[in-house]
Amino acid sequence: MKKLFEKSYHYSSGDDFDDSEYNVDESIIQFDLDVDMSDFHNVVDVDEHGILNNHSKDEGNDMVDDELEVIATDDYQFAGFHKDDRKRLLKELSKSSTCSHGEVHVKPFQIGQVFKTKHDVKNYMNSHAVATRRSLYLAKNDKIQIRVKPSKVVDGGGLSTRSREKCKGKDVIANKGTYLWAVQISRANENQDWLVKTIQDEHKCLQTRASNPRIPVKALHEELCNKLELGMSLQKVARTKTMVERIISGDYQVQYVLLRNYVLELLNTNPGETVWIDVHPETSLSITTRTFRRICVCLGALKLRFKVGFKDFLGLDGTFMKGPYPGQVLTVVGLDSNNGIYPITYEVVETESTSSWTWFLELLGEDLDLGANSNFTFISDRQNGIIPAIVKVFPSAEHRFCLRHIQENMKKQWKGKYLSDQLWSVVCKIPANSWAKSHFSGRAHNDYLLNSLCEVFNSKLDEGRDKPIITCLEYIREYLMKSLCVVQKEIDKREGLLTPTATTMFEKIKTDSQVARTWQDQYVVNLNNKSCSCRFWEITGFPCRHVVCAIWDKIENGENAPHVDEWVHPCYRLSTWKTMYFNKIDPLNGRSMWPKSDCSFTLLPPKHKTQVGRPKKKRRRGFDEPNSQAGRLCRKYLAVTCSKCHNKGHNSRTCKGQGGSGEVGGGWKLFFSSY
């Protein structure tokens, strides 16, 4: 049932948590998604002044000026043609033609067209790529030949792209599909002009919207000055880039006014979804505005199929917003049958506190039909607010703590062997069922000790957390929509009883079962109760090596026993995986087609105070985590050796002819860090 609730809670500020966002432990998540979000675009139309465009283009308008830019051909010559023939060819090139899809195209190339230099060829090709919105690349580029082809081609109606394949230990670009557009430009020797020799010009209207929104201001300034041959200030380029980003991503303040309309469109196009908007209460009913505080979105396609997976396991985590308004993105992520991330719901709140986590968990319980006595298993970090919130909302739940975060917090005070000794003395003060596998229940069917599933999902949302509120929410929803399609393609390729990850994990267990064990390795197996005294089967859902040996013995003795793979818990079966991804997320219409909210209150952006300095967008690293991400070791805390006097403690720029034995002690002690 579609619902839209507006709740007003008295604001209760809790302690802000310094989210460290540690690195993802890829060894935990066996199946990761490769979702292409490069073509994500905003659904909110905003003009260059930040005002929403309500007009739509007339159907009868000529779209040639908006879609294609006619490339000037007067600057180029045609070899082997007289003056009259050249005029005829220029007139023919200026004409437009209509393809089978009804699109209008121009003819920018002709046999015999001459270019003076290779630089002219590349500029002409770049102009053609921008004008036609087609992604082109140089398939051949040497001193006498240039061959241009599209990077996205059509083959039998399907889309194919360039890919890299291994060939005798080398990476080779393999272009799959049939090229319907290509241009061959060559010259006889290096002293002659470039001449268009071959043209394969058949339009299929395969266009691209790819761009580079992350281009630095200095690089953009240099490119514009060289291309336009104009002088402009760096500040003007920065202001223009900001205006363009606002047009593409949307205005931060205006999108809060449209948030209710976006929610109504989301509910209309995706039945079964639930969305809640929380606002700050006002002292007087005569006030016609409300200040935004929180929003929670639970997609129906995901929550309806989560319980089918038989895994009562959810990860909780939060990550900060990067825009001008402060906030946190809280996420709830589960596991599918292939041990892949399965997000359930997401929320944008003012901060991570007991109040926000309690509100979030209460809505989660309502969406998943979880009562106060629910025995779900949660895993999270030990940030402020989440522990008392879980105890309050789900007092019977099993709450695991990410062991890596416990260790990271201890590294700030203890190091070395002393750390190891203190670790066991401190964790004993934490309930054993929160971090020790021996005390886990078998309800979650896994023995995870790290909250990597949430870290994986949060890392996928990095490009959307600096955008306005609707654009950020739409980025998350579109990622989830595409991820379902990516997983479905993998499911269609698979056969057998178990999922790919479960098959790999169980094959290792069966391999270990073939190895002879000592007499001390002896456990009691009960196949009727599906248990073993080692508790591995009970905790993970996979039969341990002792159970596998017992099943094999029954089969060898002629007893009627199912195949060993059938003893794996149903949550790891391929049929369960297919059922979890049966529902799909439907796309949304553009802003002009959204329903209008009849709410009499105008939603305003949250209150915030601009902090001093540039906002930080990079995550805070761990205490002893290296800052280098390029595979190089950090040089921090290493003494510098001067290249002039070969003494330590200074470099050649600050060398003043210091003497000494070359050891640190008598001179300067200069420590620096280079990454």
PDB file of N, CA and C in Angstrom, residues 51 55 81 136 145 163 173 191 217 224 246 280 362 377 406 483 588:
ATOM      1  N   ILE A  51      16.225  28.839 -12.182  1.00  0.00           N
ATOM      2  CA  ILE A  51      14.769  28.822 -12.197  1.00  0.00           C
ATOM      3  C   ILE A  51      14.302  27.596 -12.948  1.00  0.00           C
ATOM      4  N   HIS A  55       8.286  25.053 -19.378  1.00  0.00           N
ATOM      5  CA  HIS A  55       7.865  24.945 -20.763  1.00  0.00           C
ATOM      6  C   HIS A  55       8.428  23.677 -21.383  1.00  0.00           C
ATOM      7  N   PHE A  81      39.257  18.135 -57.917  1.00  0.00           N
ATOM      8  CA  PHE A  81      37.996  18.713 -58.374  1.00  0.00           C
ATOM      9  C   PHE A  81      38.248  20.140 -58.862  1.00  0.00           C
ATOM     10  N   LEU A 136      33.636   8.715 -30.699  1.00  0.00           N
ATOM     11  CA  LEU A 136      34.540   8.242 -31.741  1.00  0.00           C
ATOM     12  C   LEU A 136      35.924   8.008 -31.159  1.00  0.00           C
ATOM     13  N   GLN A 145      48.300   7.228 -41.994  1.00  0.00           N
ATOM     14  CA  GLN A 145      46.939   6.725 -41.990  1.00  0.00           C
ATOM     15  C   GLN A 145      46.216   7.126 -40.711  1.00  0.00           C
ATOM     16  N   SER A 163      36.175  -3.562 -25.915  1.00  0.00           N
ATOM     17  CA  SER A 163      36.601  -4.303 -24.732  1.00  0.00           C
ATOM     18  C   SER A 163      38.033  -4.754 -24.925  1.00  0.00           C
ATOM     19  N   ILE A 173      42.609  -4.379 -27.686  1.00  0.00           N
ATOM     20  CA  ILE A 173      41.262  -3.821 -27.757  1.00  0.00           C
ATOM     21  C   ILE A 173      40.484  -4.577 -28.820  1.00  0.00           C
ATOM     22  N   ASN A 191      55.048  14.438 -46.622  1.00  0.00           N
ATOM     23  CA  ASN A 191      55.107  15.797 -47.172  1.00  0.00           C
ATOM     24  C   ASN A 191      53.807  16.217 -47.846  1.00  0.00           C
ATOM     25  N   VAL A 217      39.113  23.176 -12.855  1.00  0.00           N
ATOM     26  CA  VAL A 217      38.892  24.520 -13.394  1.00  0.00           C
ATOM     27  C   VAL A 217      40.089  24.987 -14.210  1.00  0.00           C
ATOM     28  N   LEU A 224      39.664  26.101 -22.900  1.00  0.00           N
ATOM     29  CA  LEU A 224      38.828  27.120 -23.517  1.00  0.00           C
ATOM     30  C   LEU A 224      39.659  28.229 -24.143  1.00  0.00           C
ATOM     31  N   ARG A 246      25.064  23.642 -11.846  1.00  0.00           N
ATOM     32  CA  ARG A 246      23.738  23.839 -11.282  1.00  0.00           C
ATOM     33  C   ARG A 246      22.657  23.484 -12.295  1.00  0.00           C
ATOM     34  N   HIS A 280      10.778  19.694  10.756  1.00  0.00           N
ATOM     35  CA  HIS A 280      10.874  20.305  12.083  1.00  0.00           C
ATOM     36  C   HIS A 280       9.522  20.905  12.462  1.00  0.00           C
ATOM     37  N   GLU A 362      12.517   2.360  13.362  1.00  0.00           N
ATOM     38  CA  GLU A 362      11.072   2.185  13.503  1.00  0.00           C
ATOM     39  C   GLU A 362      10.399   2.057  12.139  1.00  0.00           C
ATOM     40  N   THR A 377      19.333 -10.248  12.877  1.00  0.00           N
ATOM     41  CA  THR A 377      20.736 -10.024  13.226  1.00  0.00           C
ATOM     42  C   THR A 377      21.217  -8.770  12.514  1.00  0.00           C
ATOM     43  N   ILE A 406      36.587  -2.033  16.038  1.00  0.00           N
ATOM     44  CA  ILE A 406      37.036  -2.173  17.426  1.00  0.00           C
ATOM     45  C   ILE A 406      38.563  -2.124  17.493  1.00  0.00           C
ATOM     46  N   SER A 483      21.494  -2.065 -10.925  1.00  0.00           N
ATOM     47  CA  SER A 483      22.135  -3.225 -10.293  1.00  0.00           C
ATOM     48  C   SER A 483      21.242  -4.459 -10.375  1.00  0.00           C
ATOM     49  N   LEU A 588      11.361   6.625 -13.749  1.00  0.00           N
ATOM     50  CA  LEU A 588      10.483   7.760 -13.476  1.00  0.00           C
ATOM     51  C   LEU A 588      10.370   8.656 -14.694  1.00  0.00           C
TER      52      LEU A 588
END
